[in-house]
Amino acid sequence: MIILDTSAVVALARGHRALHLLADNVAHTPGDWLHIPALCLMYAESIEKGVAGDVLALPGVMVDPLNQTGAATVGAMFRDGWGGPDLCHALYVATPHMETGGMSIILTGSESGYPPGILTVDIDSPGMLGFH
């Protein structure tokens, strides 16, 4: 599963070339989605007006809601200092669950914000997901 955090959502809305190519590829792959944690979408919209609408208009994008279990877990992660609520929601979505299986990739503009052991890819790294 590929997850876009707040910084990646803002970059996608601003026209980040590699992310747009990825979104296009995902849109043409049946059953594949770019996952955006709801709190990341909310924070992205708070940073820049219109980001949510621009990103939600793209095919192949799915917003992961914050359900009861998720809210309690994300709240505990935030309280324990894992990061802001949006980062904690991205971590929660990336954690293997019965429905999703293995570990996910979080695309981000700030890899240093994540704890060790979390698979992150900087959206501006050379060769990000095969884009040069």
PDB file of N, CA, C and O in Angstrom, residues 82-117:
ATOM      1  N   TRP A  82       4.924  10.593  19.219  1.00  0.00           N
ATOM      2  CA  TRP A  82       5.332  10.030  17.939  1.00  0.00           C
ATOM      3  C   TRP A  82       5.313  11.073  16.825  1.00  0.00           C
ATOM      4  O   TRP A  82       5.832  10.837  15.752  1.00  0.00           O
ATOM      5  N   GLY A  83       4.665  12.197  17.047  1.00  0.00           N
ATOM      6  CA  GLY A  83       4.558  13.251  16.034  1.00  0.00           C
ATOM      7  C   GLY A  83       3.194  13.904  16.131  1.00  0.00           C
ATOM      8  O   GLY A  83       2.435  13.648  17.071  1.00  0.00           O
ATOM      9  N   GLY A  84       2.884  14.746  15.138  1.00  0.00           N
ATOM     10  CA  GLY A  84       1.590  15.406  15.107  1.00  0.00           C
ATOM     11  C   GLY A  84       0.479  14.422  14.787  1.00  0.00           C
ATOM     12  O   GLY A  84       0.731  13.277  14.383  1.00  0.00           O
ATOM     13  N   PRO A  85      -0.765  14.835  14.950  1.00  0.00           N
ATOM     14  CA  PRO A  85      -1.884  13.939  14.673  1.00  0.00           C
ATOM     15  C   PRO A  85      -1.880  13.394  13.239  1.00  0.00           C
ATOM     16  O   PRO A  85      -2.200  12.220  13.030  1.00  0.00           O
ATOM     17  N   ASP A  86      -1.485  14.225  12.268  1.00  0.00           N
ATOM     18  CA  ASP A  86      -1.462  13.753  10.881  1.00  0.00           C
ATOM     19  C   ASP A  86      -0.388  12.690  10.673  1.00  0.00           C
ATOM     20  O   ASP A  86      -0.636  11.656  10.054  1.00  0.00           O
ATOM     21  N   LEU A  87       0.796  12.907  11.223  1.00  0.00           N
ATOM     22  CA  LEU A  87       1.866  11.916  11.101  1.00  0.00           C
ATOM     23  C   LEU A  87       1.459  10.623  11.802  1.00  0.00           C
ATOM     24  O   LEU A  87       1.677   9.528  11.270  1.00  0.00           O
ATOM     25  N   CYS A  88       0.845  10.735  12.976  1.00  0.00           N
ATOM     26  CA  CYS A  88       0.394   9.548  13.706  1.00  0.00           C
ATOM     27  C   CYS A  88      -0.669   8.780  12.925  1.00  0.00           C
ATOM     28  O   CYS A  88      -0.675   7.544  12.923  1.00  0.00           O
ATOM     29  N   HIS A  89      -1.558   9.499  12.226  1.00  0.00           N
ATOM     30  CA  HIS A  89      -2.565   8.810  11.414  1.00  0.00           C
ATOM     31  C   HIS A  89      -1.889   8.094  10.250  1.00  0.00           C
ATOM     32  O   HIS A  89      -2.262   6.962   9.904  1.00  0.00           O
ATOM     33  N   ALA A  90      -0.878   8.716   9.634  1.00  0.00           N
ATOM     34  CA  ALA A  90      -0.136   8.050   8.556  1.00  0.00           C
ATOM     35  C   ALA A  90       0.541   6.787   9.084  1.00  0.00           C
ATOM     36  O   ALA A  90       0.514   5.734   8.427  1.00  0.00           O
ATOM     37  N   LEU A  91       1.136   6.869  10.271  1.00  0.00           N
ATOM     38  CA  LEU A  91       1.761   5.689  10.879  1.00  0.00           C
ATOM     39  C   LEU A  91       0.731   4.597  11.147  1.00  0.00           C
ATOM     40  O   LEU A  91       0.983   3.413  10.895  1.00  0.00           O
ATOM     41  N   TYR A  92      -0.426   4.993  11.650  1.00  0.00           N
ATOM     42  CA  TYR A  92      -1.485   4.012  11.927  1.00  0.00           C
ATOM     43  C   TYR A  92      -1.933   3.312  10.640  1.00  0.00           C
ATOM     44  O   TYR A  92      -2.074   2.088  10.612  1.00  0.00           O
ATOM     45  N   VAL A  93      -2.145   4.072   9.586  1.00  0.00           N
ATOM     46  CA  VAL A  93      -2.576   3.480   8.311  1.00  0.00           C
ATOM     47  C   VAL A  93      -1.490   2.561   7.757  1.00  0.00           C
ATOM     48  O   VAL A  93      -1.784   1.517   7.179  1.00  0.00           O
ATOM     49  N   ALA A  94      -0.221   2.936   7.957  1.00  0.00           N
ATOM     50  CA  ALA A  94       0.894   2.143   7.428  1.00  0.00           C
ATOM     51  C   ALA A  94       1.149   0.856   8.207  1.00  0.00           C
ATOM     52  O   ALA A  94       1.749  -0.075   7.682  1.00  0.00           O
ATOM     53  N   THR A  95       0.678   0.802   9.442  1.00  0.00           N
ATOM     54  CA  THR A  95       0.891  -0.388  10.267  1.00  0.00           C
ATOM     55  C   THR A  95       0.103  -1.555   9.679  1.00  0.00           C
ATOM     56  O   THR A  95      -1.062  -1.389   9.306  1.00  0.00           O
ATOM     57  N   PRO A  96       0.733  -2.716   9.577  1.00  0.00           N
ATOM     58  CA  PRO A  96      -0.001  -3.872   9.026  1.00  0.00           C
ATOM     59  C   PRO A  96      -1.273  -4.180   9.821  1.00  0.00           C
ATOM     60  O   PRO A  96      -1.258  -4.193  11.053  1.00  0.00           O
ATOM     61  N   HIS A  97      -2.358  -4.357   9.100  1.00  0.00           N
ATOM     62  CA  HIS A  97      -3.653  -4.724   9.676  1.00  0.00           C
ATOM     63  C   HIS A  97      -4.124  -5.993   8.974  1.00  0.00           C
ATOM     64  O   HIS A  97      -3.622  -6.348   7.906  1.00  0.00           O
ATOM     65  N   MET A  98      -5.109  -6.632   9.540  1.00  0.00           N
ATOM     66  CA  MET A  98      -5.649  -7.854   8.940  1.00  0.00           C
ATOM     67  C   MET A  98      -6.076  -7.637   7.489  1.00  0.00           C
ATOM     68  O   MET A  98      -5.864  -8.480   6.640  1.00  0.00           O
ATOM     69  N   GLU A  99      -6.668  -6.459   7.200  1.00  0.00           N
ATOM     70  CA  GLU A  99      -7.205  -6.190   5.868  1.00  0.00           C
ATOM     71  C   GLU A  99      -6.106  -5.884   4.848  1.00  0.00           C
ATOM     72  O   GLU A  99      -6.266  -6.113   3.655  1.00  0.00           O
ATOM     73  N   THR A 100      -4.990  -5.310   5.301  1.00  0.00           N
ATOM     74  CA  THR A 100      -3.998  -4.809   4.360  1.00  0.00           C
ATOM     75  C   THR A 100      -2.780  -5.688   4.197  1.00  0.00           C
ATOM     76  O   THR A 100      -2.090  -5.599   3.185  1.00  0.00           O
ATOM     77  N   GLY A 101      -2.471  -6.500   5.178  1.00  0.00           N
ATOM     78  CA  GLY A 101      -1.300  -7.365   5.066  1.00  0.00           C
ATOM     79  C   GLY A 101      -0.021  -6.681   5.484  1.00  0.00           C
ATOM     80  O   GLY A 101       0.061  -6.130   6.565  1.00  0.00           O
ATOM     81  N   GLY A 102       0.980  -6.677   4.588  1.00  0.00           N
ATOM     82  CA  GLY A 102       2.327  -6.220   4.908  1.00  0.00           C
ATOM     83  C   GLY A 102       2.481  -4.740   5.150  1.00  0.00           C
ATOM     84  O   GLY A 102       1.534  -3.964   5.104  1.00  0.00           O
ATOM     85  N   MET A 103       3.734  -4.364   5.395  1.00  0.00           N
ATOM     86  CA  MET A 103       4.083  -2.977   5.681  1.00  0.00           C
ATOM     87  C   MET A 103       3.889  -2.126   4.442  1.00  0.00           C
ATOM     88  O   MET A 103       4.100  -2.569   3.321  1.00  0.00           O
ATOM     89  N   SER A 104       3.522  -0.896   4.649  1.00  0.00           N
ATOM     90  CA  SER A 104       3.244   0.034   3.567  1.00  0.00           C
ATOM     91  C   SER A 104       4.401   1.006   3.386  1.00  0.00           C
ATOM     92  O   SER A 104       5.284   1.116   4.224  1.00  0.00           O
ATOM     93  N   ILE A 105       4.362   1.739   2.280  1.00  0.00           N
ATOM     94  CA  ILE A 105       5.329   2.781   1.987  1.00  0.00           C
ATOM     95  C   ILE A 105       4.641   4.125   2.229  1.00  0.00           C
ATOM     96  O   ILE A 105       3.547   4.360   1.719  1.00  0.00           O
ATOM     97  N   ILE A 106       5.310   4.995   2.992  1.00  0.00           N
ATOM     98  CA  ILE A 106       4.794   6.343   3.189  1.00  0.00           C
ATOM     99  C   ILE A 106       5.623   7.286   2.324  1.00  0.00           C
ATOM    100  O   ILE A 106       6.842   7.380   2.493  1.00  0.00           O
ATOM    101  N   LEU A 107       4.972   7.959   1.389  1.00  0.00           N
ATOM    102  CA  LEU A 107       5.642   8.977   0.590  1.00  0.00           C
ATOM    103  C   LEU A 107       5.561  10.291   1.349  1.00  0.00           C
ATOM    104  O   LEU A 107       4.484  10.689   1.801  1.00  0.00           O
ATOM    105  N   THR A 108       6.696  10.960   1.482  1.00  0.00           N
ATOM    106  CA  THR A 108       6.771  12.145   2.320  1.00  0.00           C
ATOM    107  C   THR A 108       7.818  13.128   1.822  1.00  0.00           C
ATOM    108  O   THR A 108       8.749  12.730   1.119  1.00  0.00           O
ATOM    109  N   GLY A 109       7.667  14.346   2.218  1.00  0.00           N
ATOM    110  CA  GLY A 109       8.681  15.356   1.969  1.00  0.00           C
ATOM    111  C   GLY A 109       9.562  15.544   3.183  1.00  0.00           C
ATOM    112  O   GLY A 109      10.444  16.395   3.192  1.00  0.00           O
ATOM    113  N   SER A 110       9.357  14.727   4.219  1.00  0.00           N
ATOM    114  CA  SER A 110      10.090  14.888   5.480  1.00  0.00           C
ATOM    115  C   SER A 110      10.322  13.534   6.129  1.00  0.00           C
ATOM    116  O   SER A 110       9.681  13.189   7.124  1.00  0.00           O
ATOM    117  N   GLU A 111      11.254  12.772   5.582  1.00  0.00           N
ATOM    118  CA  GLU A 111      11.532  11.436   6.128  1.00  0.00           C
ATOM    119  C   GLU A 111      12.010  11.477   7.573  1.00  0.00           C
ATOM    120  O   GLU A 111      11.765  10.539   8.339  1.00  0.00           O
ATOM    121  N   SER A 112      12.686  12.550   7.957  1.00  0.00           N
ATOM    122  CA  SER A 112      13.260  12.629   9.303  1.00  0.00           C
ATOM    123  C   SER A 112      12.195  12.693  10.399  1.00  0.00           C
ATOM    124  O   SER A 112      12.496  12.460  11.570  1.00  0.00           O
ATOM    125  N   GLY A 113      10.963  12.982  10.041  1.00  0.00           N
ATOM    126  CA  GLY A 113       9.893  13.061  11.028  1.00  0.00           C
ATOM    127  C   GLY A 113       9.377  11.705  11.478  1.00  0.00           C
ATOM    128  O   GLY A 113       8.616  11.620  12.431  1.00  0.00           O
ATOM    129  N   TYR A 114       9.790  10.640  10.789  1.00  0.00           N
ATOM    130  CA  TYR A 114       9.273   9.304  11.091  1.00  0.00           C
ATOM    131  C   TYR A 114      10.259   8.504  11.923  1.00  0.00           C
ATOM    132  O   TYR A 114      11.473   8.645  11.772  1.00  0.00           O
ATOM    133  N   PRO A 115       9.747   7.634  12.796  1.00  0.00           N
ATOM    134  CA  PRO A 115      10.641   6.822  13.623  1.00  0.00           C
ATOM    135  C   PRO A 115      11.350   5.750  12.791  1.00  0.00           C
ATOM    136  O   PRO A 115      10.878   5.389  11.701  1.00  0.00           O
ATOM    137  N   PRO A 116      12.474   5.249  13.301  1.00  0.00           N
ATOM    138  CA  PRO A 116      13.188   4.168  12.604  1.00  0.00           C
ATOM    139  C   PRO A 116      12.283   2.952  12.418  1.00  0.00           C
ATOM    140  O   PRO A 116      11.410   2.682  13.235  1.00  0.00           O
ATOM    141  N   GLY A 117      12.499   2.254  11.327  1.00  0.00           N
ATOM    142  CA  GLY A 117      11.734   1.041  11.049  1.00  0.00           C
ATOM    143  C   GLY A 117      10.500   1.264  10.198  1.00  0.00           C
ATOM    144  O   GLY A 117       9.853   0.312   9.783  1.00  0.00           O
TER     145      GLY A 117
END
